[in-house]
Backbone as JSON, one array per atom type, in Angstrom:
{
  "sequence": "MASKRSYHHGNLRQALIDTALELVREVGPQQLSLREVARRLGVSSGAPYRHFASRRALLTAVAEEATARLGVGMRKAVAAHPQGSLRQVEALGRAYLEWAERSPMHFRVVSGRDQIDYAASPGMDLLNKELRSLAVQALAGAQQQGEALACNADDLAVLARATVYGLARMQHDGHFVQWGPGTDRGWERAHELLALFVSLLRARAGVPPIAAGCSPP",
  "N": [[0.85, -1.19, 0.0], [0.47, 2.23, -0.79], [2.43, 4.87, 0.63], [1.86, 7.75, 2.78], [1.68, 10.9, 1.14], [3.13, 14.08, 0.41], [2.07, 17.49, -0.26], [2.24, 20.59, -2.01], [1.57, 23.62, -0.38], [-1.56, 25.09, -0.95], [-2.11, 23.68, -3.23], [-3.86, 21.6, -3.0], [-6.08, 20.61, -4.39], [-5.07, 19.6, -6.9], [-3.37, 17.67, -5.87], [-5.21, 15.92, -4.75], [-6.47, 14.97, -7.06], [-4.31, 13.68, -8.35], [-3.69, 11.7, -6.46], [-6.07, 10.31, -6.37], [-6.01, 9.14, -8.9], [-3.9, 7.36, -8.55], [-5.06, 5.63, -6.7], [-7.17, 4.6, -8.19], [-5.73, 3.05, -9.94], [-4.96, 1.04, -8.22], [-7.3, -0.03, -6.95], [-9.47, 0.35, -8.57], [-12.04, 2.43, -10.1], [-14.57, 2.16, -8.92], [-14.14, 1.53, -6.27], [-12.92, 3.68, -5.16], [-12.37, 6.04, -2.56], [-13.06, 9.07, -0.84], [-12.18, 9.36, 1.73], [-10.0, 7.59, 1.9], [-8.31, 8.76, 0.03], [-7.78, 11.17, 1.33], [-6.46, 10.16, 3.58], [-4.15, 9.08, 2.42], [-2.89, 11.41, 1.67], [-2.42, 12.6, 4.05], [-4.13, 14.44, 5.24], [-7.04, 15.91, 6.83], [-10.13, 14.04, 7.05], [-12.17, 15.54, 6.12], [-11.06, 17.41, 4.45], [-10.9, 16.94, 1.55], [-13.47, 17.64, 0.74], [-13.56, 20.33, 0.48], [-12.97, 20.85, -2.1], [-14.18, 18.9, -3.67], [-17.38, 17.61, -3.9], [-18.12, 15.0, -3.74], [-17.19, 11.51, -4.25], [-17.71, 10.94, -6.89], [-17.54, 13.47, -8.05], [-14.81, 13.96, -7.76], [-13.72, 11.93, -9.37], [-14.72, 12.82, -11.77], [-13.21, 15.11, -12.14], [-10.72, 13.92, -12.53], [-11.27, 12.67, -14.96], [-11.67, 14.93, -16.55], [-9.09, 16.01, -16.65], [-7.81, 13.9, -17.94], [-9.1, 13.9, -20.44], [-8.3, 16.37, -21.38], [-5.55, 15.94, -21.76], [-5.65, 14.02, -23.76], [-6.69, 15.64, -25.76], [-4.56, 17.4, -26.29], [-2.69, 15.68, -27.51], [-4.13, 14.86, -29.8], [-4.56, 17.22, -31.2], [-1.93, 17.93, -31.89], [-1.35, 15.77, -33.51], [-3.09, 16.0, -35.73], [-2.24, 18.4, -36.78], [0.19, 17.82, -37.85], [0.0, 16.84, -40.38], [-0.97, 17.16, -43.86], [-3.82, 19.19, -44.61], [-7.02, 17.89, -45.5], [-6.47, 15.24, -46.0], [-6.32, 11.69, -45.75], [-4.35, 10.89, -44.12], [-4.4, 12.57, -41.96], [-6.68, 11.64, -40.67], [-5.92, 9.04, -39.93], [-3.79, 9.74, -38.27], [-5.09, 10.99, -36.14], [-6.45, 8.8, -35.07], [-4.28, 7.2, -34.3], [-3.15, 8.82, -32.36], [-5.11, 8.67, -30.39], [-5.0, 5.93, -29.71], [-2.36, 5.79, -28.76], [-2.54, 7.45, -26.52], [-4.34, 5.95, -24.96], [-2.77, 3.73, -24.5], [-0.5, 4.77, -23.14], [-1.65, 6.0, -20.93], [-3.33, 4.25, -19.18], [-5.01, 4.29, -16.9], [-6.24, 6.77, -17.04], [-7.68, 6.35, -19.4], [-9.39, 4.35, -18.47], [-10.92, 5.67, -16.5], [-12.18, 7.73, -17.98], [-13.66, 6.14, -19.7], [-15.5, 4.99, -17.98], [-18.37, 5.97, -17.78], [-20.48, 5.7, -16.04], [-19.4, 6.23, -13.64], [-18.65, 8.85, -13.48], [-19.64, 12.35, -13.59], [-20.66, 13.43, -16.25], [-22.41, 15.32, -17.32], [-22.14, 17.43, -15.59], [-19.81, 18.6, -16.29], [-19.0, 20.92, -18.2], [-16.68, 21.7, -19.5], [-15.4, 19.29, -20.29], [-17.31, 18.28, -22.03], [-17.25, 20.28, -24.0], [-14.63, 19.99, -24.95], [-14.7, 17.38, -25.98], [-16.5, 17.78, -28.07], [-14.92, 19.42, -29.63], [-12.86, 17.65, -30.34], [-14.3, 15.79, -31.78], [-15.05, 17.44, -33.87], [-12.57, 17.89, -35.07], [-12.11, 15.37, -36.19], [-14.3, 15.15, -37.97], [-13.76, 17.32, -39.69], [-11.31, 16.51, -40.78], [-12.07, 14.19, -42.15], [-14.04, 15.21, -43.9], [-12.44, 16.95, -45.37], [-10.73, 15.12, -46.64], [-12.6, 13.85, -48.23], [-13.33, 15.95, -49.94], [-11.0, 16.19, -51.37], [-11.13, 13.95, -52.81], [-10.18, 11.64, -51.7], [-11.48, 10.06, -49.81], [-14.31, 7.92, -49.19], [-17.53, 9.06, -50.17], [-19.36, 9.41, -47.9], [-21.57, 10.4, -45.21], [-19.85, 12.68, -43.3], [-20.04, 13.12, -40.55], [-21.17, 10.75, -39.63], [-19.13, 8.98, -40.33], [-17.16, 9.89, -38.63], [-18.13, 9.13, -36.14], [-18.04, 6.37, -36.48], [-15.28, 6.04, -36.8], [-14.35, 6.84, -34.28], [-15.58, 4.88, -32.71], [-14.19, 2.69, -33.62], [-11.43, 3.08, -32.82], [-11.81, 3.36, -30.07], [-12.95, 0.88, -29.48], [-10.85, -0.87, -30.18], [-8.9, -0.09, -28.32], [-10.26, -0.72, -25.97], [-10.57, -3.5, -26.24], [-7.89, -4.29, -26.06], [-7.18, -3.4, -23.45], [-8.95, -4.92, -21.95], [-8.14, -7.47, -22.44], [-9.05, -8.91, -24.65], [-7.8, -9.32, -27.06], [-6.27, -11.57, -26.87], [-7.96, -13.72, -27.32], [-8.55, -13.21, -29.92], [-6.47, -13.61, -31.69], [-3.6, -12.21, -31.73], [-0.95, -12.3, -29.24], [-0.79, -10.83, -25.92], [1.51, -9.37, -25.84], [1.87, -8.03, -28.2], [-0.41, -6.59, -28.6], [-1.05, -3.8, -28.77], [0.4, -3.09, -30.99], [-0.95, -4.58, -32.88], [-3.41, -3.31, -32.75], [-2.82, -0.84, -33.94], [-2.23, -1.72, -36.5], [-4.74, -2.63, -37.32], [-6.15, -0.27, -37.22], [-4.95, 1.06, -39.37], [-5.88, -0.59, -41.42], [-8.64, -0.06, -41.24], [-8.66, 2.67, -42.01], [-7.78, 2.39, -44.62], [-9.99, 1.2, -45.73], [-11.71, 3.3, -45.84], [-10.89, 4.68, -47.99], [-11.44, 6.24, -51.1], [-12.28, 4.63, -54.14], [-12.01, 4.34, -57.57], [-14.81, 3.46, -59.47], [-15.87, 1.82, -57.52], [-18.83, 0.79, -56.0], [-21.37, 2.4, -53.89], [-21.07, 1.58, -50.41], [-22.81, 1.5, -48.33], [-25.96, 2.62, -46.98], [-26.57, 6.06, -47.52], [-24.1, 6.62, -48.51], [-22.18, 7.61, -51.36], [-20.8, 7.13, -54.63], [-17.49, 8.42, -55.34]],
  "CA": [[0.0, 0.0, 0.0], [1.27, 3.44, -0.9], [2.58, 5.66, 1.85], [1.32, 9.1, 2.7], [2.48, 11.79, 0.32], [2.95, 15.49, 0.75], [1.7, 18.35, -1.36], [2.59, 21.98, -1.78], [0.48, 24.43, 0.16], [-2.36, 25.76, -1.97], [-2.31, 22.82, -4.39], [-4.53, 20.4, -2.52], [-6.97, 20.09, -5.42], [-4.32, 18.77, -7.82], [-2.89, 16.52, -5.12], [-6.34, 15.0, -4.64], [-6.65, 14.34, -8.37], [-3.19, 12.76, -8.58], [-3.81, 10.57, -5.54], [-7.22, 9.53, -6.83], [-5.57, 8.33, -10.03], [-3.11, 6.25, -7.99], [-5.98, 4.68, -6.09], [-7.88, 3.92, -9.27], [-4.81, 2.02, -10.44], [-4.89, -0.05, -7.25], [-8.56, -0.65, -6.54], [-10.52, 0.61, -9.54], [-12.84, 3.62, -9.8], [-15.73, 1.85, -8.08], [-13.74, 1.42, -4.87], [-12.27, 4.91, -4.71], [-13.05, 6.73, -1.46], [-12.45, 10.33, -0.46], [-11.51, 9.15, 3.01], [-8.7, 6.99, 1.65], [-7.5, 9.77, -0.64], [-7.33, 12.08, 2.38], [-5.49, 9.46, 4.42], [-2.9, 8.99, 1.67], [-2.28, 12.74, 1.63], [-2.14, 13.05, 5.4], [-5.0, 15.56, 5.59], [-8.26, 15.48, 7.53], [-11.1, 13.37, 6.18], [-13.06, 16.55, 5.54], [-10.33, 18.31, 3.56], [-11.25, 16.82, 0.13], [-14.77, 18.22, 0.45], [-13.38, 21.74, 0.12], [-12.83, 20.92, -3.55], [-15.04, 17.94, -4.35], [-18.53, 17.3, -3.07], [-18.33, 13.55, -3.69], [-16.26, 10.66, -4.98], [-18.05, 11.11, -8.3], [-17.0, 14.76, -8.48], [-13.36, 13.8, -7.87], [-13.46, 11.14, -10.57], [-15.0, 13.68, -12.92], [-12.03, 15.97, -12.31], [-9.7, 13.06, -13.14], [-11.67, 12.5, -16.36], [-11.42, 16.2, -17.24], [-7.64, 16.09, -16.9], [-7.49, 12.88, -18.93], [-9.59, 14.35, -21.73], [-7.44, 17.48, -21.8], [-4.3, 15.37, -22.27], [-5.99, 13.43, -25.05], [-6.85, 16.73, -26.7], [-3.23, 17.89, -26.68], [-2.11, 14.72, -28.45], [-4.86, 14.81, -31.05], [-4.3, 18.47, -31.94], [-0.59, 17.8, -32.46], [-1.39, 14.75, -34.56], [-3.76, 16.49, -36.94], [-1.46, 19.52, -37.31], [1.43, 17.32, -38.44], [-0.26, 16.29, -41.71], [-1.68, 18.1, -44.74], [-5.27, 19.24, -44.5], [-7.67, 17.21, -46.61], [-5.75, 13.99, -46.25], [-6.65, 10.59, -44.85], [-3.26, 10.78, -43.15], [-4.88, 13.25, -40.75], [-7.63, 10.75, -40.01], [-5.15, 7.97, -39.28], [-3.0, 10.34, -37.2], [-5.99, 11.18, -35.0], [-6.67, 7.49, -34.48], [-3.05, 6.77, -33.64], [-3.01, 9.63, -31.14], [-6.02, 8.11, -29.4], [-4.46, 4.65, -29.24], [-1.16, 6.06, -27.96], [-3.02, 7.96, -25.23], [-4.91, 4.83, -24.21], [-1.67, 2.85, -24.09], [0.36, 5.44, -22.17], [-2.41, 6.44, -19.75], [-4.43, 3.29, -19.06], [-5.98, 4.66, -15.87], [-7.05, 7.86, -17.61], [-8.62, 5.72, -20.32], [-10.37, 3.62, -17.69], [-11.83, 6.61, -15.84], [-13.0, 8.38, -19.01], [-14.58, 5.14, -20.24], [-16.52, 4.62, -17.0], [-19.32, 7.08, -17.7], [-21.36, 5.5, -14.89], [-18.67, 6.64, -12.44], [-18.39, 10.28, -13.51], [-20.8, 13.19, -13.86], [-20.31, 14.1, -17.5], [-23.3, 16.46, -17.51], [-21.68, 18.53, -14.73], [-18.48, 19.01, -16.75], [-19.11, 21.58, -19.5], [-15.37, 21.72, -20.14], [-15.15, 18.01, -20.94], [-18.23, 18.21, -23.15], [-16.75, 21.18, -25.03], [-13.43, 19.41, -25.54], [-15.11, 16.24, -26.8], [-17.06, 18.32, -29.3], [-13.8, 19.9, -30.42], [-12.16, 16.5, -30.89], [-15.15, 15.23, -32.84], [-14.96, 18.36, -34.99], [-11.31, 17.61, -35.74], [-12.29, 14.17, -37.0], [-15.22, 15.47, -39.06], [-13.07, 18.19, -40.64], [-10.31, 15.7, -41.48], [-12.78, 13.31, -43.07], [-14.65, 16.02, -44.95], [-11.36, 17.42, -46.24], [-10.3, 13.99, -47.46], [-13.65, 13.65, -49.24], [-13.23, 17.03, -50.92], [-9.83, 15.9, -52.19], [-11.37, 12.71, -53.52], [-9.44, 10.54, -51.06], [-12.32, 9.24, -48.94], [-15.67, 7.63, -49.63], [-18.44, 10.19, -49.99], [-20.4, 9.15, -46.91], [-21.75, 11.49, -44.26], [-18.62, 12.79, -42.52], [-20.36, 12.98, -39.13], [-21.33, 9.32, -39.36], [-17.81, 8.35, -40.4], [-16.41, 10.27, -37.42], [-18.6, 8.24, -35.06], [-17.5, 5.04, -36.76], [-13.84, 6.07, -36.52], [-14.16, 6.85, -32.81], [-15.95, 3.56, -32.21], [-13.12, 1.75, -33.98], [-10.26, 3.21, -31.95], [-12.21, 3.06, -28.7], [-13.12, -0.57, -29.38], [-9.53, -1.5, -30.2], [-8.27, 0.16, -27.02], [-11.01, -1.48, -24.97], [-10.21, -4.91, -26.4], [-6.54, -4.5, -25.52], [-7.19, -3.25, -21.99], [-9.75, -5.99, -21.34], [-7.53, -8.76, -22.74], [-9.78, -9.64, -25.69], [-6.95, -9.66, -28.2], [-5.75, -12.93, -26.66], [-8.89, -14.64, -27.97], [-8.75, -12.83, -31.32], [-5.28, -13.8, -32.52], [-2.25, -11.92, -31.22], [-0.72, -12.33, -27.8], [-0.86, -9.53, -25.28], [2.76, -8.65, -26.01], [1.8, -7.18, -29.39], [-1.78, -6.14, -28.76], [-1.11, -2.42, -29.24], [0.89, -3.1, -32.38], [-2.06, -5.1, -33.68], [-4.43, -2.27, -32.79], [-2.4, 0.14, -34.94], [-2.38, -2.36, -37.81], [-6.16, -2.66, -37.65], [-6.53, 1.1, -37.52], [-4.51, 1.31, -40.75], [-6.82, -1.32, -42.27], [-9.88, 0.71, -41.23], [-8.47, 3.87, -42.82], [-7.7, 1.97, -46.03], [-11.36, 0.92, -46.18], [-12.36, 4.58, -46.08], [-10.32, 5.32, -49.18], [-12.27, 6.2, -52.3], [-11.7, 3.87, -55.24], [-12.78, 4.55, -58.8], [-15.61, 2.32, -59.9], [-16.41, 1.06, -56.39], [-20.17, 1.29, -55.7], [-21.6, 2.74, -52.48], [-21.01, 0.41, -49.54], [-23.84, 1.55, -47.28], [-26.93, 3.69, -47.15], [-26.01, 7.35, -47.18], [-22.82, 6.81, -49.19], [-22.28, 7.72, -52.8], [-19.47, 6.99, -55.22], [-16.8, 9.7, -55.49]],
  "C": [[0.88, 1.24, 0.0], [1.32, 4.2, 0.41], [1.96, 7.03, 1.66], [2.26, 9.96, 1.87], [2.19, 13.22, 0.71], [2.52, 16.27, -0.47], [2.06, 19.77, -0.99], [1.37, 22.74, -1.3], [-0.24, 25.15, -0.98], [-2.64, 24.91, -3.19], [-3.0, 21.52, -4.0], [-5.41, 19.79, -3.61], [-6.23, 19.16, -6.38], [-3.78, 17.53, -7.12], [-3.99, 15.47, -4.96], [-6.56, 14.26, -5.95], [-5.55, 13.31, -8.63], [-3.31, 11.51, -7.71], [-4.99, 9.69, -5.92], [-6.83, 8.62, -7.98], [-4.73, 7.15, -9.56], [-4.03, 5.18, -7.4], [-6.78, 3.91, -7.13], [-7.03, 2.8, -9.83], [-4.79, 0.8, -9.51], [-6.21, -0.78, -7.06], [-9.69, -0.46, -7.54], [-11.38, 1.8, -9.14], [-14.02, 3.36, -8.87], [-15.39, 1.85, -6.6], [-13.03, 2.66, -4.35], [-13.07, 5.56, -3.58], [-12.3, 8.01, -1.12], [-11.69, 10.2, 0.86], [-10.11, 8.58, 2.81], [-7.77, 7.97, 0.94], [-6.93, 10.74, 0.4], [-6.26, 11.43, 3.25], [-4.14, 9.38, 3.72], [-2.15, 10.32, 1.69], [-1.92, 13.27, 3.02], [-2.93, 14.29, 5.79], [-6.25, 15.02, 6.28], [-9.25, 14.88, 6.54], [-12.05, 14.37, 5.53], [-12.4, 17.45, 4.52], [-10.71, 18.16, 2.08], [-12.56, 17.53, -0.23], [-14.7, 19.73, 0.2], [-13.35, 21.91, -1.39], [-13.81, 20.02, -4.29], [-16.16, 17.49, -3.42], [-18.73, 15.79, -2.87], [-17.21, 12.82, -4.42], [-16.48, 10.83, -6.49], [-17.48, 12.42, -8.86], [-15.49, 14.68, -8.65], [-13.01, 13.0, -9.11], [-13.74, 11.95, -11.83], [-13.83, 14.61, -13.2], [-10.88, 15.18, -12.93], [-10.0, 12.89, -14.63], [-11.44, 13.77, -17.17], [-9.95, 16.34, -17.6], [-7.24, 15.1, -17.98], [-7.9, 13.33, -20.33], [-8.75, 15.5, -22.27], [-6.13, 16.96, -22.38], [-4.52, 14.69, -23.62], [-6.08, 14.52, -26.11], [-5.52, 17.27, -27.19], [-2.62, 16.98, -27.74], [-2.8, 14.72, -29.79], [-4.67, 16.08, -31.87], [-2.92, 18.41, -32.61], [-0.61, 16.84, -33.65], [-1.98, 15.3, -35.85], [-2.95, 17.62, -37.59], [-0.22, 19.06, -38.06], [1.24, 16.8, -39.87], [-1.08, 17.27, -42.54], [-3.19, 18.02, -44.55], [-5.9, 18.57, -45.72], [-7.0, 15.91, -46.98], [-6.21, 12.92, -45.27], [-5.54, 10.35, -43.85], [-3.64, 11.5, -41.86], [-5.81, 12.34, -39.97], [-6.89, 9.65, -39.26], [-4.33, 8.52, -38.11], [-3.85, 10.57, -35.95], [-6.24, 9.84, -34.29], [-5.45, 6.98, -33.73], [-2.83, 7.54, -32.33], [-3.91, 9.09, -30.04], [-5.46, 6.8, -28.83], [-3.22, 4.85, -28.38], [-1.52, 6.6, -26.58], [-3.55, 6.82, -24.37], [-3.84, 3.86, -23.72], [-0.83, 3.49, -22.99], [-0.35, 5.76, -20.86], [-3.59, 5.52, -19.52], [-5.46, 3.65, -18.0], [-6.84, 5.84, -16.3], [-8.1, 7.28, -18.55], [-9.75, 5.03, -19.54], [-11.39, 4.55, -17.05], [-12.75, 7.27, -16.87], [-14.03, 7.41, -19.57], [-15.72, 4.81, -19.29], [-17.53, 5.73, -16.79], [-20.31, 6.91, -16.55], [-20.71, 5.95, -13.59], [-18.4, 8.14, -12.39], [-19.67, 11.04, -13.84], [-20.5, 14.04, -15.09], [-21.15, 15.37, -17.7], [-22.86, 17.67, -16.7], [-20.32, 19.06, -15.15], [-18.6, 19.66, -18.13], [-17.78, 21.63, -20.24], [-15.08, 20.44, -20.89], [-16.06, 17.84, -22.16], [-17.73, 19.07, -24.31], [-15.53, 20.59, -25.73], [-13.78, 18.21, -26.42], [-15.73, 16.69, -28.11], [-15.96, 18.82, -30.23], [-13.07, 18.74, -31.09], [-12.98, 15.82, -31.98], [-15.08, 16.12, -34.08], [-13.67, 18.15, -35.77], [-11.44, 16.41, -36.67], [-13.19, 14.44, -38.2], [-14.52, 16.31, -40.13], [-12.02, 17.41, -41.44], [-10.97, 14.81, -42.52], [-13.4, 14.09, -44.23], [-13.6, 16.55, -45.91], [-10.85, 16.33, -47.16], [-11.32, 13.69, -48.55], [-13.55, 14.7, -50.34], [-12.05, 16.83, -51.87], [-9.98, 14.6, -52.99], [-10.67, 11.51, -52.93], [-10.35, 9.56, -50.33], [-13.7, 9.02, -49.55], [-16.61, 8.78, -49.28], [-19.64, 9.78, -49.13], [-20.53, 10.37, -46.0], [-20.55, 11.54, -43.32], [-18.88, 12.65, -41.02], [-20.51, 11.52, -38.76], [-19.99, 8.61, -39.38], [-16.98, 8.68, -39.17], [-16.82, 9.4, -36.24], [-18.02, 6.84, -35.25], [-16.01, 4.97, -36.46], [-13.57, 6.05, -35.02], [-14.5, 5.49, -32.22], [-14.86, 2.54, -32.49], [-11.95, 1.86, -33.03], [-10.61, 2.94, -30.49], [-12.34, 1.54, -28.51], [-11.79, -1.3, -29.37], [-8.83, -1.32, -28.86], [-8.94, -0.65, -25.92], [-10.65, -2.96, -25.04], [-8.83, -5.19, -25.81], [-6.54, -4.43, -24.0], [-7.94, -4.39, -21.3], [-9.22, -7.38, -21.67], [-8.21, -9.55, -23.83], [-8.9, -10.04, -26.85], [-6.36, -11.06, -28.06], [-6.63, -13.95, -27.38], [-9.03, -14.37, -29.47], [-7.45, -12.84, -32.12], [-3.98, -13.51, -31.83], [-2.15, -12.07, -29.72], [-0.73, -10.92, -27.24], [0.4, -8.71, -25.5], [2.77, -7.78, -27.26], [0.38, -6.67, -29.64], [-1.88, -4.72, -29.3], [-0.61, -2.31, -30.67], [-0.22, -3.56, -33.31], [-3.17, -4.05, -33.81], [-4.09, -1.23, -33.86], [-2.52, -0.44, -36.35], [-3.84, -2.34, -38.25], [-6.7, -1.26, -37.91], [-6.15, 1.44, -38.96], [-5.44, 0.61, -41.74], [-8.14, -0.56, -42.37], [-9.76, 1.94, -42.13], [-8.4, 3.5, -44.3], [-9.09, 1.67, -46.59], [-12.15, 2.2, -46.43], [-11.95, 5.2, -47.41], [-11.24, 5.15, -50.38], [-11.54, 5.44, -53.41], [-12.59, 4.02, -56.47], [-13.54, 3.28, -59.16], [-16.18, 1.49, -58.78], [-17.78, 1.62, -56.05], [-20.31, 1.67, -54.24], [-21.64, 1.49, -51.62], [-22.09, 0.39, -48.48], [-24.8, 2.69, -47.61], [-26.31, 5.01, -46.73], [-24.65, 7.61, -47.79], [-23.06, 6.91, -50.7], [-20.9, 7.58, -53.39], [-18.82, 8.34, -55.4], [-16.97, 10.27, -56.89]]
}
């Protein structure tokens, strides 16, 4: 069990968030308690309530920080490639997978929508809308350049997010063991499958529409 840790005066809020993340790693978000967070920090059991009204509020703050870090990576990824290119789409997906691999506890907290109060976090909602907009713009730009299938870009953005989220979820939950590769190359396999997904989005001359709402380029 982790020992008590100190924090700089005036930075209790961030210390609570950091310690909560450590506890999530140990016991999971469902078992997180404000009392234990306070004990780890060596503060009174009532101290966390100055910043967070409940365990759910603290986990929401962890999710906000996690989403902000995801946003930094995805903005850098899309900026590194030409606008109107499927390379932007793949870069966004890779940034998501890299975030999920590097920050598994952040991924776990953000994924547990039953453990956080998403409606009470306008900042997280705004950032998610921004990230979705990045995907839609990348897809729409690729369509305008004739690179991507002419399907509804908003629908394709949802499908793209579902793909990378599902791949990350499968890896974290150990499903890749049953679906081919060993756990030692699960993330590598996830990136390979992302590349396959992006290749399926590519427009091809003479290929008919593949689904309702799509049209040939």
